[in-house]
Coordinates of C-alpha atoms in Angstrom, one line a residue:
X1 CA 0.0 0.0 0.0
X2 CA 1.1 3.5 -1.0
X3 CA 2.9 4.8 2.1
X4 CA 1.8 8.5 2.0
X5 CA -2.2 7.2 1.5
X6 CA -2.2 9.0 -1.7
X7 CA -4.7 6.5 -3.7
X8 CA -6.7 5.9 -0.1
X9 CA -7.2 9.6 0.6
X10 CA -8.3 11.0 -3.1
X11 CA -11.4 7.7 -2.2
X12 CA -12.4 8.9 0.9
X13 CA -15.2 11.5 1.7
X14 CA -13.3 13.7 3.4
X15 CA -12.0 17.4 2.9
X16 CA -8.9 16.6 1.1
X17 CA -8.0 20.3 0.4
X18 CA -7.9 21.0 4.5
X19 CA -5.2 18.3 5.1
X20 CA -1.5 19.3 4.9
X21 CA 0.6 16.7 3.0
X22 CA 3.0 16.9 6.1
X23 CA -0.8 15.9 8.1
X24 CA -1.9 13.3 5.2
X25 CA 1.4 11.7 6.1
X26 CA 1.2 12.0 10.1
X27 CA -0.5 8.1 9.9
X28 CA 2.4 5.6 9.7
X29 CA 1.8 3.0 6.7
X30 CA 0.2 -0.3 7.5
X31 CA 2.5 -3.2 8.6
X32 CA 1.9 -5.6 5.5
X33 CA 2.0 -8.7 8.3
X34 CA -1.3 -7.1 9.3
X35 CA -3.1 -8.4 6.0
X36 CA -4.7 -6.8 3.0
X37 CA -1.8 -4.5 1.4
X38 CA -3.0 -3.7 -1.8
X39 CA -6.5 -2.5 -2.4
X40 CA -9.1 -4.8 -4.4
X41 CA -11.8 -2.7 -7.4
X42 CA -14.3 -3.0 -4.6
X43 CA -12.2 -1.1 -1.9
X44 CA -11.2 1.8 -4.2
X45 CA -15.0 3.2 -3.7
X46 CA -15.7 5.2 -1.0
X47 CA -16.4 5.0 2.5
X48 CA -20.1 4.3 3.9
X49 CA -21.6 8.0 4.8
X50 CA -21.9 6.0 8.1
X51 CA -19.3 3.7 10.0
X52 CA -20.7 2.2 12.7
X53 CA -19.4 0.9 15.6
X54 CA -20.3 -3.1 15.1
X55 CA -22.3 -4.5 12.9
X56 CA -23.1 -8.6 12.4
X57 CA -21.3 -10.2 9.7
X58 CA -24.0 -12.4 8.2
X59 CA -23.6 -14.6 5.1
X60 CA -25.4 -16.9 2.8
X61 CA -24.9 -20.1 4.8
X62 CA -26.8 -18.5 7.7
X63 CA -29.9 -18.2 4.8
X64 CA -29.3 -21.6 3.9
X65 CA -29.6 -22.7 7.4
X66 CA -32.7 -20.4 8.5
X67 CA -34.3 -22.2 5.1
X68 CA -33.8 -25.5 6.1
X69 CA -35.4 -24.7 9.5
X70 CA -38.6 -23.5 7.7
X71 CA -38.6 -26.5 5.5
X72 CA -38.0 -28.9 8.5
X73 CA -40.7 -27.7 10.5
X74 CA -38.4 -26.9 13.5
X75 CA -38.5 -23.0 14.2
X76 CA -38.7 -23.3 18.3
X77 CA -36.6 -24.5 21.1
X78 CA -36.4 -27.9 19.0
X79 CA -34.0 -28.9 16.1
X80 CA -30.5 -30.0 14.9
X81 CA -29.3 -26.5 15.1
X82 CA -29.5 -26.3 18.9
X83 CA -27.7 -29.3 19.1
X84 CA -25.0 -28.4 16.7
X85 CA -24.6 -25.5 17.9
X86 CA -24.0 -26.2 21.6
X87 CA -22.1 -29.0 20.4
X88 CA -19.4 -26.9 18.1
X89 CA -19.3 -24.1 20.5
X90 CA -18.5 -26.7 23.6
X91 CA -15.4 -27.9 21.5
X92 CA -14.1 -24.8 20.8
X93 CA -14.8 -23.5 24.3
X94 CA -12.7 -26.9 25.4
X95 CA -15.6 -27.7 27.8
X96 CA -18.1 -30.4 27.9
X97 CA -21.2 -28.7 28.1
X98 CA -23.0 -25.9 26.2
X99 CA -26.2 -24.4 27.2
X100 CA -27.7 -22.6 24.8
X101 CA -29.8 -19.3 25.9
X102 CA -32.0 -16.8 24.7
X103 CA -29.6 -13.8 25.5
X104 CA -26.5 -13.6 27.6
X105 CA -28.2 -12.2 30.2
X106 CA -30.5 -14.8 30.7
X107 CA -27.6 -16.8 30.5
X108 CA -26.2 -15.5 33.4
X109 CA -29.4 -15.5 35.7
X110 CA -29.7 -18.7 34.5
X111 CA -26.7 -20.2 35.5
X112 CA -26.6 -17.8 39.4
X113 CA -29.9 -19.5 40.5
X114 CA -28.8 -22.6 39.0
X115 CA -25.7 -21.8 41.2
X116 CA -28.5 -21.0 44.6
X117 CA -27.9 -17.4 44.5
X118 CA -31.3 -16.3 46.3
X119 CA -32.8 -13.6 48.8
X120 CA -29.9 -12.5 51.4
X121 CA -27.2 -13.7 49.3
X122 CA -24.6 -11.0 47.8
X123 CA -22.6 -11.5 45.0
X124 CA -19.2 -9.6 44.0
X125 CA -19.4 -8.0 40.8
X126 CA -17.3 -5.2 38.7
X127 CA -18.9 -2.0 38.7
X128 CA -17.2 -1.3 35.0
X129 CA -19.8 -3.4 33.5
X130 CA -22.9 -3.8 31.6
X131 CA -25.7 -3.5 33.5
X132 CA -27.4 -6.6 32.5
X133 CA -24.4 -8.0 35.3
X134 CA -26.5 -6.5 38.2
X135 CA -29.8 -6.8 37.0
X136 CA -29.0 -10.8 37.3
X137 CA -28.0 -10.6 40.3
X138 CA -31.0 -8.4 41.8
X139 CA -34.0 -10.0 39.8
X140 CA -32.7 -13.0 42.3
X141 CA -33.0 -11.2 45.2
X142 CA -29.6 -11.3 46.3
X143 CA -27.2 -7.9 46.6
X144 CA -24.3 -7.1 44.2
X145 CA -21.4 -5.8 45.6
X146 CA -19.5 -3.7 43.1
X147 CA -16.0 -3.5 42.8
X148 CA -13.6 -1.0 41.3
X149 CA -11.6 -2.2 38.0
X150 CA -7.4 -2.5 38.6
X151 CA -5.9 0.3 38.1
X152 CA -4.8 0.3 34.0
X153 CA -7.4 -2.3 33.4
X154 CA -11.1 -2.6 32.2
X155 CA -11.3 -5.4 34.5
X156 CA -11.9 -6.1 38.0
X157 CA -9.4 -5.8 40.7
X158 CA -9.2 -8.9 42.1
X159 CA -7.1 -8.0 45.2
X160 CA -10.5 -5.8 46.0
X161 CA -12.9 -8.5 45.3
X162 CA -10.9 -10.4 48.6
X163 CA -11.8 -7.5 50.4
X164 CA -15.5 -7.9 49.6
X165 CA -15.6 -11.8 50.6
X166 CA -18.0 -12.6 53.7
X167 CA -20.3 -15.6 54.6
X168 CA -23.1 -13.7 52.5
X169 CA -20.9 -14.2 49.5
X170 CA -22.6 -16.7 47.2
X171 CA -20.9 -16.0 43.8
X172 CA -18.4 -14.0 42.1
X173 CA -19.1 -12.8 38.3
X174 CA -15.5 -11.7 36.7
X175 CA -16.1 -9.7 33.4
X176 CA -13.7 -10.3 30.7
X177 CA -14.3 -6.8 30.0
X178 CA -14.5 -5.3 26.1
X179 CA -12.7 -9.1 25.4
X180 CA -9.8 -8.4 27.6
X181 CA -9.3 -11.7 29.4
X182 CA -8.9 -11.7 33.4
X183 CA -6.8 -14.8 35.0
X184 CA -8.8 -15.8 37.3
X185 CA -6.0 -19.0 38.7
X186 CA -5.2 -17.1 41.8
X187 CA -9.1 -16.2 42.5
X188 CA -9.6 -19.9 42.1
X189 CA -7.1 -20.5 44.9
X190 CA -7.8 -17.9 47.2
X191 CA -11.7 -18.6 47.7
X192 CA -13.5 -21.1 48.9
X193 CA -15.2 -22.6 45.7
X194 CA -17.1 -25.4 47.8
X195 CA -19.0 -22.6 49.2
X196 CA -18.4 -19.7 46.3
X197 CA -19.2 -19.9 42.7
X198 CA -16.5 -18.3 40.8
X199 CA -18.4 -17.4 37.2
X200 CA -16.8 -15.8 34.1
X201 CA -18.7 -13.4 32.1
X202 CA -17.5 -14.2 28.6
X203 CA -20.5 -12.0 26.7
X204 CA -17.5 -9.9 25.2
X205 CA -14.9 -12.3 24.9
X206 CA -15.3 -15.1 22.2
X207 CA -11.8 -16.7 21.1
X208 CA -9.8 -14.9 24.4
X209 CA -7.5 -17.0 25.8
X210 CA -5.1 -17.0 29.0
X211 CA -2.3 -19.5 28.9
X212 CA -3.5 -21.2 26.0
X213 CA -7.1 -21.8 27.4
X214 CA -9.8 -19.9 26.2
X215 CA -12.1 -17.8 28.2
X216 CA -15.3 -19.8 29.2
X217 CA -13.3 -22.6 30.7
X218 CA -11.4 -21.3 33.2
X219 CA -14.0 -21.5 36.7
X220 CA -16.9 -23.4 37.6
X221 CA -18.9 -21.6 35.0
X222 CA -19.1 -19.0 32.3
X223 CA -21.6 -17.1 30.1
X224 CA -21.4 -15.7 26.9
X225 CA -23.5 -13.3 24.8
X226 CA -24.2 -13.8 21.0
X227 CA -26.7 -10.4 20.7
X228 CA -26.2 -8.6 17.1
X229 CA -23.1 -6.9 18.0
X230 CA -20.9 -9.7 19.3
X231 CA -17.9 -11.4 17.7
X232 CA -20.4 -14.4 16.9
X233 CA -23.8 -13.7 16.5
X234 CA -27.3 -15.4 16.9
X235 CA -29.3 -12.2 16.6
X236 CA -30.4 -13.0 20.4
X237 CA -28.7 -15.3 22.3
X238 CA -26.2 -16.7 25.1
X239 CA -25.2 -19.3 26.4
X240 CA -23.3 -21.5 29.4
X241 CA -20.2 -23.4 29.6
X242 CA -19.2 -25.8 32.3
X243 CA -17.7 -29.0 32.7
X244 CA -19.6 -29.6 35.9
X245 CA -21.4 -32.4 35.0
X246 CA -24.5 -31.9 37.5
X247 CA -24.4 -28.0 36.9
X248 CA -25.1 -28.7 33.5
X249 CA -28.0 -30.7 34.1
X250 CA -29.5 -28.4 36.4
X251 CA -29.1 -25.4 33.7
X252 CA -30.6 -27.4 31.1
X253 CA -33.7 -28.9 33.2
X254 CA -34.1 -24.8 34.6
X255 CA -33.5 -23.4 30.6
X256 CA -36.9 -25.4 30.0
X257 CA -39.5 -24.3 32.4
X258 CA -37.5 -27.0 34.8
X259 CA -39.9 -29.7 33.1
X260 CA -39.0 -32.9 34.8
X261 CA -37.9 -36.1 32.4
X262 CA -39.7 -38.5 35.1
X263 CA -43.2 -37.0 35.0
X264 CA -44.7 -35.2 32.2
X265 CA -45.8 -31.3 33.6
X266 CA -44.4 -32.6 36.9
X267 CA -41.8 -29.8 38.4
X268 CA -39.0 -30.5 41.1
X269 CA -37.2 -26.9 40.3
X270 CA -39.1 -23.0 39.7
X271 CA -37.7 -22.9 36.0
X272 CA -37.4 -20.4 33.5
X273 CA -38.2 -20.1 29.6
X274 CA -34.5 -19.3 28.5
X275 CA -34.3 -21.6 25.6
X276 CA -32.4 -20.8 22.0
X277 CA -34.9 -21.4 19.1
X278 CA -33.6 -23.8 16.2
X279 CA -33.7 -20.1 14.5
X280 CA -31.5 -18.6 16.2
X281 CA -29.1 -21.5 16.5
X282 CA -29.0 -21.9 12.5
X283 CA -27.3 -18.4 12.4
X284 CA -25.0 -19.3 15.2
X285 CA -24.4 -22.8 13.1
X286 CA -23.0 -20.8 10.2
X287 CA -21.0 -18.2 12.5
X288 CA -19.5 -21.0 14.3
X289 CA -18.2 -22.1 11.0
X290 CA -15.9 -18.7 10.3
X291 CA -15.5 -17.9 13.8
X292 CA -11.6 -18.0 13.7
X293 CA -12.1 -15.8 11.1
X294 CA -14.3 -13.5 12.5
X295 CA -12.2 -13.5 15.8
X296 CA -8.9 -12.5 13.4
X297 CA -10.3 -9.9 11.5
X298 CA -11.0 -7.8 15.2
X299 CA -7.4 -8.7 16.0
X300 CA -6.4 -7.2 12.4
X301 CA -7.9 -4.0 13.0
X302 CA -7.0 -3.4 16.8
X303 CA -3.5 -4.1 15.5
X304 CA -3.4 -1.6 12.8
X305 CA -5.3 0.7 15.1
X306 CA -2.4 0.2 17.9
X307 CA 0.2 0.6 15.0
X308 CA -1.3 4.2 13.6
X309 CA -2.0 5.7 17.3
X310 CA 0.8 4.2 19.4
X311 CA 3.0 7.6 19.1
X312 CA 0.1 10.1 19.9
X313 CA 0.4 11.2 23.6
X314 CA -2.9 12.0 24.0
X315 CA -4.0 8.5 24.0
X316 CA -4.0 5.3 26.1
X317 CA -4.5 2.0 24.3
X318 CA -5.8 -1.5 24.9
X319 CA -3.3 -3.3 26.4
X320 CA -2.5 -7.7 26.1
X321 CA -1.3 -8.9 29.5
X322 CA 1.3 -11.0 29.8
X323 CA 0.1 -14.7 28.8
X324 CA -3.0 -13.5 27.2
X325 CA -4.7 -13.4 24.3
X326 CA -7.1 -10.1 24.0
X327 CA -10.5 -10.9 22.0
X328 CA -11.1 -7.6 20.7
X329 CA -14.5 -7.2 20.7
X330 CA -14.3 -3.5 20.7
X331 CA -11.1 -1.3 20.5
X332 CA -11.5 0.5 24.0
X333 CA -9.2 3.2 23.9
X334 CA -9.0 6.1 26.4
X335 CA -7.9 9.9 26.8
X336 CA -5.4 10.9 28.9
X337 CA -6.4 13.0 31.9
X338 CA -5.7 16.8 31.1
X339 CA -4.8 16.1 27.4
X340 CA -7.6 15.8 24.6
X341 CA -11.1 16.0 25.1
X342 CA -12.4 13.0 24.7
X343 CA -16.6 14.0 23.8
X344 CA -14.6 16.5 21.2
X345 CA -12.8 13.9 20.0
X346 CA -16.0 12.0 19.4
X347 CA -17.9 14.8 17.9
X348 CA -15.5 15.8 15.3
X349 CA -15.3 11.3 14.4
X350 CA -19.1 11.6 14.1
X351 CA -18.8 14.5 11.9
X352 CA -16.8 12.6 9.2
X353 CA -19.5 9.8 9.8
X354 CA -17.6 7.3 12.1
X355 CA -19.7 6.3 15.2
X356 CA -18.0 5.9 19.0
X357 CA -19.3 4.8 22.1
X358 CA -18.9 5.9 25.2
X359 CA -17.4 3.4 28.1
X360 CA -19.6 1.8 30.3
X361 CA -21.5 4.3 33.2
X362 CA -20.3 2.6 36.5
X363 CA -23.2 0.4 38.0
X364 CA -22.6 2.1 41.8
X365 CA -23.6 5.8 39.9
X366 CA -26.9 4.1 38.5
X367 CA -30.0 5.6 39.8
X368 CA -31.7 2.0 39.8
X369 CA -28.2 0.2 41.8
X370 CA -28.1 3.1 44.3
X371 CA -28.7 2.0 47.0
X372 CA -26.3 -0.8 46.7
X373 CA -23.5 1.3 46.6
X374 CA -21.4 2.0 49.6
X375 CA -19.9 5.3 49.7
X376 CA -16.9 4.5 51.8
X377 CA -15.9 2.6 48.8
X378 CA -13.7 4.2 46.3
X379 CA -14.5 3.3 42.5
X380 CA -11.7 6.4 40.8
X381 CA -10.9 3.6 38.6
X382 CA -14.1 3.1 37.2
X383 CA -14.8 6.8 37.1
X384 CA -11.8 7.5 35.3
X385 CA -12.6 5.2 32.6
X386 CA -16.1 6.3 32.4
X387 CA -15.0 10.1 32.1
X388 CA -12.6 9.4 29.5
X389 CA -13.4 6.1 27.7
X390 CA -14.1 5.5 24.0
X391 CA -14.5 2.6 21.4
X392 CA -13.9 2.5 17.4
X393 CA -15.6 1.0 14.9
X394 CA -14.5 -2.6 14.9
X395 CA -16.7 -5.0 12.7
X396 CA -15.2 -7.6 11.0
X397 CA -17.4 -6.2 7.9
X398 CA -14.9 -3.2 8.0
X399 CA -12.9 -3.1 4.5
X400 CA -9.7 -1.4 4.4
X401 CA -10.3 1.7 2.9
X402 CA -13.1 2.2 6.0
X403 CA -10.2 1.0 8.5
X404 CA -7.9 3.3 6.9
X405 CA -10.5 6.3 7.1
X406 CA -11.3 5.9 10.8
X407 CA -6.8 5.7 11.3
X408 CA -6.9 9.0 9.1
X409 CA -9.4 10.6 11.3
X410 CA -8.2 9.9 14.1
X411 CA -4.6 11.2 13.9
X412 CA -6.2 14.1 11.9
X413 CA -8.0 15.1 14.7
X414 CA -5.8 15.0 17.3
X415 CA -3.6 17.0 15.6
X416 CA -6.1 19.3 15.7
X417 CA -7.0 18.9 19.5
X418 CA -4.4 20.6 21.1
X419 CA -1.1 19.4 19.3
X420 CA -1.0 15.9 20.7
X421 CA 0.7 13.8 18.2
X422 CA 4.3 13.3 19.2
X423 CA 5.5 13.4 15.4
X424 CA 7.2 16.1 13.7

């Protein structure tokens, strides 16, 4: 690819004549061991009007399967597609058992009651986190406990979550936050997991590994969501992973209205409708099928992203810990304190047509998680990332020139916002 973006900027929409050539060339070229490095017929056009942040990559084997669902008559909870699908996703989870779900949060309810979280139980959660986390949690009856993320991390501090520990503790949920996987080993060791269920929340993480395992395998149980803007996608959807043999049986048995298999409308458990259709499962069938592909391309673009940023000051990437792999759901970046403004920053991307999204609002500063939150507690990590947080556009649908647009942008603009690119 040309080096000074010549062919790339004369595509894009974009006010050409305001850009410098010294600014056109502020972007360092792509790495060609990050992929594509000439531009296809297709990718000469120009950008959408409209980048968004994630979209689903859907293809004609998910219209194939959806038909043969029609044509088989199975469009419910029953079908081949359910069973593939918790079968394929098992494997590559390295677990033996799938559950399949009707969204990742009723995944996660799902799998705490299955777990005996109940009235007067608490369970330890991060407060950088989706609200759908605590909701879980509550709609049991039980109290979350928020925690404040590790300072330089998305995810939860684990050191604080010992703190939180007290014979009310029934579970712990650890968020592999925007795909960034958490090791969770010296958790495991440090609890009492006869008495404690240590869960993973994997909603964000498909394909993360720590140590060569991948994220989903790592604790007594995890959940994962496949909504529409997930690496993998079922339009709705979740899931469980376990190899608890007897947890699994109790997740299916509770998925189904907790129907019992000895007597027909007989019921030994309070169950819940949670169940994928065969529908939904045929898309997740034909996503399953690319999903190292879908997983790579989000790796692609955070590492071009990293490689055109890395020397602005005014910026604080993703980071991989040591011994992890990062999934890359989302490319999380932040603003440094007392540099750029990071809502300018997103109001001059939206004017060239690229969407952002703000980080997460902490769960303790929720008007409806009030009055769970403790105000001795200190949450500056959480805060900090909520103040200053932002996320690209990272579909795997993104061609080049649109990946090369946002980089352009990006540097462009912070050029602009108060000098803070390092380059000369």
């Amino acid at each position: 690819m040309d080096t000074n973006l010549g062919p790339l900027l004369n595509s894009y929409e974009y006010d050409i004549d305001k850009l410098s050539h010294k600014q056109r060339s502020t972007i360092p070229s792509p790495d060609p061991a990050l992929g594509q490095t000439t531009l296809s017929a297709a990718d000469r056009s120009s950008p959408r009007s409209y980048i968004p942040v994630c979209e689903p990559d859907i293809d004609a084997a998910a219209l194939e399967n959806l038909q043969a669902c029609i044509e088989e008559n199975w469009i419910s909870s029953g079908g081949r597609f359910v069973t593939e699908f918790e079968s394929q996703f098992a494997e590559l989870t390295g677990v033996r058992h799938c559950i399949a779900t009707s969204s990742g949060t009723a995944a996660l309810h799902l799998l705490l009651a299955a777990c005996g979280v109940k009235s007067g139980d608490e369970v330890i959660i991060p407060s950088f986190t989706m609200v759908a986390v605590a909701s879980s949690v509550v709609h049991l009856g039980a109290r979350p406990v928020f925690v404040d993320c590790d300072e330089g991390s998305e995810n939860i501090c684990l050191e604080e979550i010992l703190k939180k520990v007290n014979v009310r503790t029934r579970a712990i949920v650890v968020v592999h936050t925007y795909g960034r996987p958490l090791d969770v080993s010296a958790l495991l060791q440090q609890v009492d997991t006869d008495r404690i269920a240590v869960i993973e929340d994997a909603a964000e993480a498909h394909g993360a590994t720590i140590h060569g395992k991948t994220v989903g395998s790592l604790a007594y149980g995890a959940v994962f969501s496949f909504y529409a803007n997930k690496i993998i996608t079922t339009g709705e959807g979740g899931a469980i992973t376990t190899d608890n043999d007897d947890l699994a049986m109790v997740c299916r048995t509770m998925r189904d209205h907790a129907f019992s298999p000895e007597r027909h409308f007989w019921h030994r458990y309070r169950g819940y409708n949670f169940r994928m259709t065969n529908l939904q499962a045929a898309v997740g069938v034909s996503q399953l099928a690319k999903f190292h592909q879908l997983c790579d391309a989000r790796k692609k673009i955070a590492a071009r992203y990293t490689q055109a940023f890395s020397n602005f000051s005014g910026l604080i990437l993703p980071q991989e810990d040591q011994g992890t792999e990062h999934a890359y759901w989302v490319y999380f970046l932040r603003t440094s304190p007392g540099s750029i403004s990071r809502d300018q920053l997103r109001l001059e991307l939206a004017r060239n047509g690229i969407e952002t999204r703000t980080a997460f609002v902490p769960l303790h500063l929720q008007p409806a998680y009030r009055e769970f939150y403790d105000e001795s507690d200190n949450f500056k990590n959480a805060e900090q990332l909520a103040a200053t947080g932002l996320y690209l556009p990272s579909s795997s649908k993104l061609t080049s020139v649109e990946i090369e647009y946002v980089c352009l942008n990006v540097c462009h603009i912070l050029k602009e916002l108060r000098g803070a690119s390092t380059y000369s």
